[in-house]
C-alpha positions as YAML, in Angstrom:
chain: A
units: angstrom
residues:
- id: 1
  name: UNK
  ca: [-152.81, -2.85, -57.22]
- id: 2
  name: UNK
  ca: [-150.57, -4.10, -54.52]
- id: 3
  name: UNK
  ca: [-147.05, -3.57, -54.42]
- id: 4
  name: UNK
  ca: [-144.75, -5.97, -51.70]
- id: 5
  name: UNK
  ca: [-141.02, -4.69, -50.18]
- id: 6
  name: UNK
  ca: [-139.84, -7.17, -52.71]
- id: 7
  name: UNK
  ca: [-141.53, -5.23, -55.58]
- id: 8
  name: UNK
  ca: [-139.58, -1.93, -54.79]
- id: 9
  name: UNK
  ca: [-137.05, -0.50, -57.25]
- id: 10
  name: UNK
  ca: [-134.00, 0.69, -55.69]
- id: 11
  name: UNK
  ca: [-132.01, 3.75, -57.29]
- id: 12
  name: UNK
  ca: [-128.49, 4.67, -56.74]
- id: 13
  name: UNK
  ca: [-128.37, 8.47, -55.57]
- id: 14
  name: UNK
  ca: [-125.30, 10.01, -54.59]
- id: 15
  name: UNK
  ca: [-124.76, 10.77, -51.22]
- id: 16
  name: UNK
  ca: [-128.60, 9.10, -50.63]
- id: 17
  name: UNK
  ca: [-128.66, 6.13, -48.26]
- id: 18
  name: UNK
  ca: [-131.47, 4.64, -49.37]
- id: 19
  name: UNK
  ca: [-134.16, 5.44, -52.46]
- id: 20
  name: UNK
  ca: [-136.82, 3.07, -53.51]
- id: 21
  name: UNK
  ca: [-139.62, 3.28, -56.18]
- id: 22
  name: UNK
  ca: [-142.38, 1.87, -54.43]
- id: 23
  name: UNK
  ca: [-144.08, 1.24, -57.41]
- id: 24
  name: UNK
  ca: [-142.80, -0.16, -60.20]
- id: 25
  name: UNK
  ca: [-143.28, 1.57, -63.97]
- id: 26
  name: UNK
  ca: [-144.69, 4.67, -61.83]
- id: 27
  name: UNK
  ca: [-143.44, 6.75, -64.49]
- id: 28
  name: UNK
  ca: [-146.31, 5.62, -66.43]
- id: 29
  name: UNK
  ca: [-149.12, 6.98, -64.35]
- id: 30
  name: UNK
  ca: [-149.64, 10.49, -61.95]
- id: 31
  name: UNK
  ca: [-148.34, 9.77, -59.19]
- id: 32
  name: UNK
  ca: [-145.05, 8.30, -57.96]
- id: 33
  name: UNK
  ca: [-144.18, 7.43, -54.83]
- id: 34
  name: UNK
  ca: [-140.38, 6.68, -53.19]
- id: 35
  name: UNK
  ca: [-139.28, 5.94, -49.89]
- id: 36
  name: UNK
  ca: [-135.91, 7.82, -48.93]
- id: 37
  name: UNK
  ca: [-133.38, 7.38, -46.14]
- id: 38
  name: UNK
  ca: [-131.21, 10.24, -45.54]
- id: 39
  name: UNK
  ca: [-128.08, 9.32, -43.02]
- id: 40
  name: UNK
  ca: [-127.16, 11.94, -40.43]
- id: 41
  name: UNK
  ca: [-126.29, 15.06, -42.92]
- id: 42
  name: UNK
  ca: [-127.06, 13.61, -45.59]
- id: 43
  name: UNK
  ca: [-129.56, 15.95, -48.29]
- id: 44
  name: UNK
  ca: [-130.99, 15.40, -51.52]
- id: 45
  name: UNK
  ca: [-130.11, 16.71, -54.67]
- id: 46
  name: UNK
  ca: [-131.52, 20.83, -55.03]
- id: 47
  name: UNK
  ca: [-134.03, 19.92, -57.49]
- id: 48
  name: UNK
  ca: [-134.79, 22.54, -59.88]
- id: 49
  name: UNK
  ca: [-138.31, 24.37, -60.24]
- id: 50
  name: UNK
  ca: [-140.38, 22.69, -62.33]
- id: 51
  name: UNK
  ca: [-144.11, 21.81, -62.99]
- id: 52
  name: UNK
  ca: [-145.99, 19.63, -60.65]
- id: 53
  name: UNK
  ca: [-146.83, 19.09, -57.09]
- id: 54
  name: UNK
  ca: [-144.84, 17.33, -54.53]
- id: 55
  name: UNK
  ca: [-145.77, 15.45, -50.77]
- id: 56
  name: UNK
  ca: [-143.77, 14.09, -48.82]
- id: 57
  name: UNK
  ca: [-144.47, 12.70, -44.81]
- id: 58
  name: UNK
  ca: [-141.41, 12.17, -42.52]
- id: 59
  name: UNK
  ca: [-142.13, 8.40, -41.40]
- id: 60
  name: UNK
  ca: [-138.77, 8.80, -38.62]
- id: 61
  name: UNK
  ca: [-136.34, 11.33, -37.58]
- id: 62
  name: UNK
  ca: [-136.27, 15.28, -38.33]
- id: 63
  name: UNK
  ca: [-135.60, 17.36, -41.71]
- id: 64
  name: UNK
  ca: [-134.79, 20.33, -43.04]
- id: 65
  name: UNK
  ca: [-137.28, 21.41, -46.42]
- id: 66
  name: UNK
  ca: [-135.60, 24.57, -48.27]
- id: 67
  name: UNK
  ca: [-138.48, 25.74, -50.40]
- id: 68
  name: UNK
  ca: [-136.72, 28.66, -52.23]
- id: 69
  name: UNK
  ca: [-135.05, 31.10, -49.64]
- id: 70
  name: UNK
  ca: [-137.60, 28.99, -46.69]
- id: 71
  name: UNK
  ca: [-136.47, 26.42, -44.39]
- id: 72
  name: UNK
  ca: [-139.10, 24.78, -42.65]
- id: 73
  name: UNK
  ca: [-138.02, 21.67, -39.93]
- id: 74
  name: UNK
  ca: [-140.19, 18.89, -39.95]
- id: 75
  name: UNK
  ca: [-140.29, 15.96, -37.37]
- id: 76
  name: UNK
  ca: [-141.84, 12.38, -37.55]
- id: 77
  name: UNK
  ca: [-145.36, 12.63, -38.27]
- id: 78
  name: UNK
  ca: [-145.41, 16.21, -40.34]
- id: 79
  name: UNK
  ca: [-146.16, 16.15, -43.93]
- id: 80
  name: UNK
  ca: [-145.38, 18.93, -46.66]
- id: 81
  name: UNK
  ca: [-147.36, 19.67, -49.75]
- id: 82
  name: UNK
  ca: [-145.76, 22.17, -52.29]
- id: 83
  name: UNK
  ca: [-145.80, 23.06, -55.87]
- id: 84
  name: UNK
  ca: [-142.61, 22.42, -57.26]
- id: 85
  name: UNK
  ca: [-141.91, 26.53, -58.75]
- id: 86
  name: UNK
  ca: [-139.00, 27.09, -56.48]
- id: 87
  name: UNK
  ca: [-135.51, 25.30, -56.17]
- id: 88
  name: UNK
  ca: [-136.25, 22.61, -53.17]
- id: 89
  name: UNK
  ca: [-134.25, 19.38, -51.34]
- id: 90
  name: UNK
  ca: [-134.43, 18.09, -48.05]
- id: 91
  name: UNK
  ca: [-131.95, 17.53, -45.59]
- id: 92
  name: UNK
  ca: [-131.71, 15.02, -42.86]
- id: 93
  name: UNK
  ca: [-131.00, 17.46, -39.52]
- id: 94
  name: UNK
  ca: [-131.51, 14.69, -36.84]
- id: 95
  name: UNK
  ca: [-128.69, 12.37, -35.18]
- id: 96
  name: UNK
  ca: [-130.27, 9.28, -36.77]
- id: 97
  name: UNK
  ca: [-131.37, 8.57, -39.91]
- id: 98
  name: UNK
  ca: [-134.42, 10.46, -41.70]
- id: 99
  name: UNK
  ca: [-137.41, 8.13, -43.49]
- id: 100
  name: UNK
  ca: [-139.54, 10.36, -45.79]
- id: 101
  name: UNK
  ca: [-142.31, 8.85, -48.09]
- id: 102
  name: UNK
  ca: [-142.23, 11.19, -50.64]
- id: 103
  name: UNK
  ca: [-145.00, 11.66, -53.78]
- id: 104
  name: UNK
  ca: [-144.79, 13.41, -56.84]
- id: 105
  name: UNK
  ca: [-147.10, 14.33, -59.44]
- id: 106
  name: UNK
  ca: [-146.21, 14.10, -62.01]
- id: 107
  name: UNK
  ca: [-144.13, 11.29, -61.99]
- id: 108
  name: UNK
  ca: [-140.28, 13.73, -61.74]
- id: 109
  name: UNK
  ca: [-137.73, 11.05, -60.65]
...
């Protein structure tokens, strides 16, 4: 029920600064969350359409969320919510690094 820092699962993504499972065996159950650090530049993977739903809240800096042929900015403190039907990735468009808690359902990565 409660998961520590210590807990997290850390995955290697290329060109990713930082991507941790914040819970443990999440692949098991609805929901997964991660927390991602994208350097200056720095962008996700375009991830494919494919079923589910997807939210993500930008904890620090600014980013860039292609939805398809849309490209909405976000800043600290704005969320998205989407259904995952269109190719989509974020990119980190601020000078510092970007901290996204991001949520998928279901469990995608």
């Amino acid at each position: 029920m409660v998961y520590r820092e210590k807990d997290r699962v850390p995955i290697e993504k290329e060109r990713i600064e930082r991507f941790e499972l914040l819970v443990p065996g999440a692949t098991n159950r609805r929901l997964e969350p991660v927390l991602l650090t994208l350097k200056q530049g720095q962008a996700t993977a375009k991830e494919k359409p494919h079923e589910g739903e997807e939210f993500g809240f930008v904890l620090q800096g600014r980013v860039s969320l292609r939805f398809g042929k849309e490209i909405t900015k976000l800043k600290k403190g704005e969320c998205f919510y989407l259904w995952a039907e269109k190719e989509h990735w974020l990119e980190n468009t601020s000078s510092r690094n970007a901290v996204i808690l991001w949520i998928t359902s279901p469990p995608y990565f």
